């Protein structure tokens, strides 16, 4: 069986498992779904690695036999293609879904007897498959179908704990807002189709038509682009369309949160890459718009994350912030590309993609560790959690690695990608230099926020002594998943060549040719020595900076004397030495309140109104659906529209 | 003046039997039912303030306990002692704390030491004795020998923390060993980030048993030296207050020159104390150079004290009836010269230092104690004057040589730390003026009274204005050159409870300077403590051992 | 290449000796200005040597992070010096290395704070949150200042940033002044030594460290101070001449005298005042950045 | 700024004021109350200083077996008030200007004067020091001196007035 066949069979064969999973309950269902999803993930990883390494594409079409006289169904084939850009994203999907599936084996045990595991299984598998579908389809119509499937299944996962009012509300909100975004995409697609009355929406066709449209009526083209961008932006939780995310992501089971934050919000980014590099040429104003969205997003998201006291909510806000970096890189590259500065455009895109994969790694790891804490303690409140490192050393270590990665501490992976983004923005000068320094400032805010996240949960002593007596490390599958991702975080930080190779092969598809713009000429230090591995003195230095102290402690085992905590000579009971999460960085928040005021304006006025608007819209829709007369009228309108479209 | 005093006597006659114990002290023997009325009348009615409560075991004399509340009437220059007789069969007295919150500690102290219960006290907990002190043992009762050893129970869980805040907010312990406190006291701050949301105070950790030692072991002329050691900074003012109390009882005619010398030394002590405080305040504000400057200037004052008395700090100058050393002309001239230079230097430096932005920024509007709160807690001295209360014992109850000098009392309305700095700053300059006036007019009389005879079982009240406020010593005399009851009350005793009001809603960074701003003298406040509160150990502590530790 | 390595190592050797001595010098100057005699100049060196010979202390329930934090801090600082020419003109520099230095500094304060927090001491946590808050505000300022230099020089190579003058531009001179203020602030000098404020939090970040750990923490803090001074000096003194070591030494001493004199006559700020000061300074520097981008 | 510069100018003009103390002795003024010293030759053993001493730094014990009265001064408790000097009838105890009392030897903090006691003519019990008897004798008229050689108990029996310098 060659890889093309596997690619061909992957979606239909895994769909077969859905009813089987739905049949079972409890443990069996858990094992089946995770077994299937692990297999699927491994296959996805193999496929994408193959594509990225060989530079070839996997391609197939499902032939659909329909009456060709109906123009709307005249796309004839359902085209799937795994090119290197898709492969890069499927690789991300594969890695994260592998980890979260392994993790899920243990984690879903929480819900035995409380919730329907089969229901989870169906949605979980469907979620992965639909994301895979979104990435591999080569047809806008199919894209939308998978997109909606993805939204639907993830919405059920968000409100999986059906007895929790909060979860139901979050799922509802998430669904409504996502639906609004999807409508925008659909409208844009319809406009494209209708204006051209050609009903083939294969990406290649779309691309060529788009370019034509740009030449002929740039206003309409830009409007379509705007609609698509906004539709995607809602799903990617760009500020000000982000308000649903901090509610939705924390409410899902933690391994699903990892997928949601690690992968799902990258789906629109994937489409944006295609949109701006394949379907259209980047223009300066689009570059400015996108990078501005990026900066506002990273600024607002991260500053809000700084003041969160719910562990998963904090992580969710950071997802917004980190997506901002990715979008900033995309926008910067767009501007630079339009200005003709291809080398820097390449570096910016490199940084954007590098950060994307890094974010997928460390954010899903962080969600998994937060999930482990929930698994053992049932708590997400940073005011109450404390001192878990003693009981869950492995979780603590992986959380530390992830925290340092997202904080951009060398030599972990977050540092490299952020560094590349800074280089491109700073060297570009102009408005991008401003954006770059905002990003630089925000990275220290991120660091501060993760000092809070890590230290409140894991260090110090337990808040209520004795309350954690039965606490122990999480079961093997969960820690395995964590260790896997942590190892990748370190690997991608130190052996930079591997991800860079993967990314360059993905970028080459977008028209920025690697051969032409070698890194060497821009002196990205660690690659300039040779292509084999890490030889840069910088990275040797970094590794020494981390390794030497650890070795010193582990091997030399310096003598220590033990003391009680110095609290002015009195014996203070352990639990009372409590520093709740909300007290961190109070002064900073007070002084930089202007930033928060601006953030609040964006966050609440724009964010909440857009949410409210969409909710209102759906309420109305609901009322219409409930009203038989309106329903009949609507059906008639739709039928008429279809008739008109089909061309009768 | 005289007529208003007689009017006062008439007014007080409504509450009980009134008699003069000396020319400016009234005693009112009231019934327990009238106690609250008279307290309300004296503190809130005619503008006096509550000063101190004293418990006394007088069973050997009239088979009863007594509780004395002392009120000061500044505008009349009169102290009123309200005396309540408590029969040993029913040890209950109505509490005046609901009327005057400042009486809280005083009543709890009596509770601890004598077992007298105060009805309706809002917080009837132990104040001074440690929680593991055996029940029913009251160390200041006369049937408790000063060298008796008590068996201390092993430490158990004390409800240590304020349940409103503990667990919800971070506890920042300030003390007992903290760089911001140079004495062992304990402030527990509950903070949210950098903001203080609440505070708790635990004091009385300095292990001395001065009252008991003085009452049982020392003679009347030895106690001045003990009184001087109540405080390491303002010891002399305790010394003078004690001597005045005894002199008032005995009606001793202290020679004028002795009065002048006492006043001079009191003012020198005030200057050095305020300068020391300023230095510490600057240190807490992070301005160490200011600390060095003020302490360098203070050193000149210390040299003066050394020259005049033979020691930098413990002057050892007083005996009942006068002083032990004279100031001769050459010394007087030298003092004047030093003070002239000091004033020039000091004013110049302070003008510059008080112009520094950080100092002003960190003290203005910080630790505010408004007039109403200040009256409630009857705070004293510079703390009161910074809150707009015009009070000064030197002016309104003149003692020693203060009726012969002219000086003004700085009063500020804001009640913040800056006001307290400015009050002290101006007082330093006033003190230099006072010393110069006194030295110019030093009368030529002997320095020690000839005739000294102390009557038995009489109440005496001696008051001085210590650098921190009114310092009051209450004495009941005994035969054989002994004292029956001695209760010194340092000003910090009244000022410290007000700290909890000042600390609320302030920044953590300002906690040290707020605590320091009342110039708290913890050892003054705690002098009376008898027991070692170091918990967790089984030990027997005797007074003799403690006294050796404390006095040696 | 090999000579660059040797030169950089020689630089580090010099720095390791110079940092404590300079602190000793500052202590002496402060003592003189406070009319005291003060400790001998090598006193800080003696202190550190003494501390390094004593065992560390474990308090609370700290774990590995607490133990390695001082050492990590130290190695980070030493590595940062690899990229900055100090006494000699040698450094291992490449494009974007200034960001690396920046991140090394951030990493060091983050790691020290995390280690300190993990003891659970509320003083340490308060100090650490202050340290990180200040560091966040400082990073904003650093970022803007760096952006000015990058905008003026159109390059990201540290060696090409040094010295900044010429070209003499308004924005580069203003940027230098802001950077000097930043160096002062980041050197945890009064009135900005808030994370270690002795009166209220008794040492804050480093409160629980003793012995060797404390020695390394203090040593690293001194190195960090010198690192900032060195970056500032590199922006002003001429490089690649025979006299550059002399320029460097003279410059370091001049800045020590200047800074310790300023420190001597200031009180400590409250944290939010320091932060709002830095915020205002950032806004002003933002205007300078606009000037720099516009080409003034 | 102006204030800071003013402070700087003043700091420079004042110069260094601290002393190199342990290496350079510090002058104390006339009349400084330092360590008390008992003159072995003058002390009478009357005990006046012991009675006056507020902190009980001075103690007096009669060793009846050896017939010696010991006056002991413990500097660890001394508060340097000088009351002993005030009350001493023969200026045997005096405060010096010495203030550096630190010592590694505990015994350095003690001063002892041992005086031989006189024995009672009647009962043979030692009752006071010979020196005190001599001193009193020299100040008394001849006819009263005979009582001096009796211990207080015996003297009481002889219904005589007791003589002592010890007051408070």
PDB file of N, CA and C in Angstrom, chain B residues 485-528:
ATOM      1  N   UNK B 485       2.419  50.859  94.790  1.00  0.00           N
ATOM      2  CA  UNK B 485       1.987  50.573  93.409  1.00  0.00           C
ATOM      3  C   UNK B 485       2.611  51.622  92.524  1.00  0.00           C
ATOM      4  N   UNK B 486       3.189  51.143  91.434  1.00  0.00           N
ATOM      5  CA  UNK B 486       3.833  52.068  90.484  1.00  0.00           C
ATOM      6  C   UNK B 486       3.390  51.675  89.098  1.00  0.00           C
ATOM      7  N   UNK B 487       2.770  52.571  88.398  1.00  0.00           N
ATOM      8  CA  UNK B 487       2.337  52.245  87.044  1.00  0.00           C
ATOM      9  C   UNK B 487       2.833  53.336  86.101  1.00  0.00           C
ATOM     10  N   UNK B 488       3.929  53.079  85.432  1.00  0.00           N
ATOM     11  CA  UNK B 488       4.356  54.036  84.407  1.00  0.00           C
ATOM     12  C   UNK B 488       3.628  53.723  83.113  1.00  0.00           C
ATOM     13  N   UNK B 489       3.140  54.742  82.434  1.00  0.00           N
ATOM     14  CA  UNK B 489       2.508  54.518  81.135  1.00  0.00           C
ATOM     15  C   UNK B 489       3.199  55.394  80.110  1.00  0.00           C
ATOM     16  N   UNK B 490       3.867  54.704  79.160  1.00  0.00           N
ATOM     17  CA  UNK B 490       4.586  55.442  78.127  1.00  0.00           C
ATOM     18  C   UNK B 490       3.603  55.854  77.033  1.00  0.00           C
ATOM     19  N   UNK B 491       3.909  56.930  76.303  1.00  0.00           N
ATOM     20  CA  UNK B 491       2.964  57.413  75.278  1.00  0.00           C
ATOM     21  C   UNK B 491       2.675  56.406  74.181  1.00  0.00           C
ATOM     22  N   UNK B 492       3.665  55.578  73.842  1.00  0.00           N
ATOM     23  CA  UNK B 492       3.434  54.625  72.757  1.00  0.00           C
ATOM     24  C   UNK B 492       2.301  53.670  73.076  1.00  0.00           C
ATOM     25  N   UNK B 493       2.053  53.477  74.372  1.00  0.00           N
ATOM     26  CA  UNK B 493       0.968  52.586  74.777  1.00  0.00           C
ATOM     27  C   UNK B 493      -0.349  53.056  74.196  1.00  0.00           C
ATOM     28  N   UNK B 494      -0.560  54.351  74.144  1.00  0.00           N
ATOM     29  CA  UNK B 494      -1.799  54.858  73.560  1.00  0.00           C
ATOM     30  C   UNK B 494      -1.700  55.000  72.052  1.00  0.00           C
ATOM     31  N   UNK B 495      -0.469  55.194  71.544  1.00  0.00           N
ATOM     32  CA  UNK B 495      -0.339  55.478  70.117  1.00  0.00           C
ATOM     33  C   UNK B 495      -0.396  54.218  69.261  1.00  0.00           C
ATOM     34  N   UNK B 496       0.136  53.103  69.776  1.00  0.00           N
ATOM     35  CA  UNK B 496       0.254  51.905  68.935  1.00  0.00           C
ATOM     36  C   UNK B 496      -1.100  51.406  68.421  1.00  0.00           C
ATOM     37  N   UNK B 497      -2.165  51.351  69.273  1.00  0.00           N
ATOM     38  CA  UNK B 497      -3.429  50.852  68.706  1.00  0.00           C
ATOM     39  C   UNK B 497      -3.906  51.663  67.515  1.00  0.00           C
ATOM     40  N   UNK B 498      -3.563  52.953  67.471  1.00  0.00           N
ATOM     41  CA  UNK B 498      -3.985  53.777  66.342  1.00  0.00           C
ATOM     42  C   UNK B 498      -3.278  53.383  65.056  1.00  0.00           C
ATOM     43  N   UNK B 499      -2.156  52.651  65.183  1.00  0.00           N
ATOM     44  CA  UNK B 499      -1.419  52.232  63.982  1.00  0.00           C
ATOM     45  C   UNK B 499      -2.273  51.384  63.062  1.00  0.00           C
ATOM     46  N   UNK B 500      -3.117  50.553  63.678  1.00  0.00           N
ATOM     47  CA  UNK B 500      -3.907  49.656  62.842  1.00  0.00           C
ATOM     48  C   UNK B 500      -4.844  50.453  61.948  1.00  0.00           C
ATOM     49  N   UNK B 501      -5.288  51.611  62.455  1.00  0.00           N
ATOM     50  CA  UNK B 501      -6.119  52.480  61.616  1.00  0.00           C
ATOM     51  C   UNK B 501      -5.267  53.079  60.495  1.00  0.00           C
ATOM     52  N   UNK B 502      -4.062  53.512  60.858  1.00  0.00           N
ATOM     53  CA  UNK B 502      -3.209  54.169  59.857  1.00  0.00           C
ATOM     54  C   UNK B 502      -2.780  53.197  58.761  1.00  0.00           C
ATOM     55  N   UNK B 503      -2.584  51.922  59.124  1.00  0.00           N
ATOM     56  CA  UNK B 503      -2.024  50.981  58.152  1.00  0.00           C
ATOM     57  C   UNK B 503      -3.046  50.548  57.113  1.00  0.00           C
ATOM     58  N   UNK B 504      -4.298  50.672  57.453  1.00  0.00           N
ATOM     59  CA  UNK B 504      -5.320  50.136  56.560  1.00  0.00           C
ATOM     60  C   UNK B 504      -5.272  50.834  55.201  1.00  0.00           C
ATOM     61  N   UNK B 505      -5.341  50.030  54.159  1.00  0.00           N
ATOM     62  CA  UNK B 505      -5.378  50.539  52.774  1.00  0.00           C
ATOM     63  C   UNK B 505      -4.141  51.307  52.374  1.00  0.00           C
ATOM     64  N   UNK B 506      -3.028  51.011  52.976  1.00  0.00           N
ATOM     65  CA  UNK B 506      -1.787  51.661  52.563  1.00  0.00           C
ATOM     66  C   UNK B 506      -0.954  50.689  51.743  1.00  0.00           C
ATOM     67  N   UNK B 507       0.116  51.213  51.185  1.00  0.00           N
ATOM     68  CA  UNK B 507       1.016  50.344  50.434  1.00  0.00           C
ATOM     69  C   UNK B 507       1.949  49.615  51.383  1.00  0.00           C
ATOM     70  N   UNK B 508       2.289  48.410  50.987  1.00  0.00           N
ATOM     71  CA  UNK B 508       3.208  47.629  51.807  1.00  0.00           C
ATOM     72  C   UNK B 508       4.511  48.383  52.009  1.00  0.00           C
ATOM     73  N   UNK B 509       4.952  49.064  50.952  1.00  0.00           N
ATOM     74  CA  UNK B 509       6.224  49.778  51.039  1.00  0.00           C
ATOM     75  C   UNK B 509       6.177  50.851  52.103  1.00  0.00           C
ATOM     76  N   UNK B 510       4.986  51.343  52.421  1.00  0.00           N
ATOM     77  CA  UNK B 510       4.894  52.414  53.398  1.00  0.00           C
ATOM     78  C   UNK B 510       4.715  51.900  54.817  1.00  0.00           C
ATOM     79  N   UNK B 511       4.532  50.595  54.963  1.00  0.00           N
ATOM     80  CA  UNK B 511       4.283  50.062  56.304  1.00  0.00           C
ATOM     81  C   UNK B 511       5.383  50.453  57.288  1.00  0.00           C
ATOM     82  N   UNK B 512       6.669  50.284  56.935  1.00  0.00           N
ATOM     83  CA  UNK B 512       7.700  50.642  57.915  1.00  0.00           C
ATOM     84  C   UNK B 512       7.633  52.103  58.333  1.00  0.00           C
ATOM     85  N   UNK B 513       7.450  52.994  57.369  1.00  0.00           N
ATOM     86  CA  UNK B 513       7.476  54.406  57.738  1.00  0.00           C
ATOM     87  C   UNK B 513       6.217  54.765  58.515  1.00  0.00           C
ATOM     88  N   UNK B 514       5.107  54.093  58.229  1.00  0.00           N
ATOM     89  CA  UNK B 514       3.896  54.388  59.010  1.00  0.00           C
ATOM     90  C   UNK B 514       4.071  53.907  60.440  1.00  0.00           C
ATOM     91  N   UNK B 515       4.594  52.687  60.562  1.00  0.00           N
ATOM     92  CA  UNK B 515       4.814  52.182  61.911  1.00  0.00           C
ATOM     93  C   UNK B 515       5.792  53.091  62.649  1.00  0.00           C
ATOM     94  N   UNK B 516       6.814  53.516  61.930  1.00  0.00           N
ATOM     95  CA  UNK B 516       7.820  54.365  62.572  1.00  0.00           C
ATOM     96  C   UNK B 516       7.277  55.754  62.851  1.00  0.00           C
ATOM     97  N   UNK B 517       6.221  56.161  62.135  1.00  0.00           N
ATOM     98  CA  UNK B 517       5.837  57.565  62.204  1.00  0.00           C
ATOM     99  C   UNK B 517       5.290  57.968  63.558  1.00  0.00           C
ATOM    100  N   UNK B 518       4.794  57.031  64.348  1.00  0.00           N
ATOM    101  CA  UNK B 518       4.384  57.408  65.693  1.00  0.00           C
ATOM    102  C   UNK B 518       5.574  57.348  66.638  1.00  0.00           C
ATOM    103  N   UNK B 519       6.746  57.031  66.080  1.00  0.00           N
ATOM    104  CA  UNK B 519       7.954  56.847  66.880  1.00  0.00           C
ATOM    105  C   UNK B 519       7.670  55.854  67.996  1.00  0.00           C
ATOM    106  N   UNK B 520       7.263  54.644  67.628  1.00  0.00           N
ATOM    107  CA  UNK B 520       6.843  53.710  68.662  1.00  0.00           C
ATOM    108  C   UNK B 520       8.021  53.290  69.510  1.00  0.00           C
ATOM    109  N   UNK B 521       7.798  53.274  70.798  1.00  0.00           N
ATOM    110  CA  UNK B 521       8.847  52.778  71.676  1.00  0.00           C
ATOM    111  C   UNK B 521       8.279  51.546  72.321  1.00  0.00           C
ATOM    112  N   UNK B 522       8.639  50.401  71.741  1.00  0.00           N
ATOM    113  CA  UNK B 522       7.989  49.181  72.197  1.00  0.00           C
ATOM    114  C   UNK B 522       8.434  48.799  73.585  1.00  0.00           C
ATOM    115  N   UNK B 523       9.696  49.065  73.886  1.00  0.00           N
ATOM    116  CA  UNK B 523      10.140  48.650  75.214  1.00  0.00           C
ATOM    117  C   UNK B 523       9.484  49.514  76.274  1.00  0.00           C
ATOM    118  N   UNK B 524       9.190  50.780  75.954  1.00  0.00           N
ATOM    119  CA  UNK B 524       8.425  51.616  76.880  1.00  0.00           C
ATOM    120  C   UNK B 524       7.092  50.972  77.166  1.00  0.00           C
ATOM    121  N   UNK B 525       6.458  50.540  76.072  1.00  0.00           N
ATOM    122  CA  UNK B 525       5.114  50.006  76.190  1.00  0.00           C
ATOM    123  C   UNK B 525       5.109  48.703  76.963  1.00  0.00           C
ATOM    124  N   UNK B 526       6.148  47.944  76.753  1.00  0.00           N
ATOM    125  CA  UNK B 526       6.139  46.569  77.247  1.00  0.00           C
ATOM    126  C   UNK B 526       6.811  46.396  78.596  1.00  0.00           C
ATOM    127  N   UNK B 527       7.321  47.474  79.155  1.00  0.00           N
ATOM    128  CA  UNK B 527       8.150  47.322  80.349  1.00  0.00           C
ATOM    129  C   UNK B 527       7.534  46.423  81.385  1.00  0.00           C
ATOM    130  N   UNK B 528       6.220  46.318  81.357  1.00  0.00           N
ATOM    131  CA  UNK B 528       5.531  45.653  82.451  1.00  0.00           C
ATOM    132  C   UNK B 528       5.469  44.154  82.306  1.00  0.00           C
TER     133      UNK B 528
END
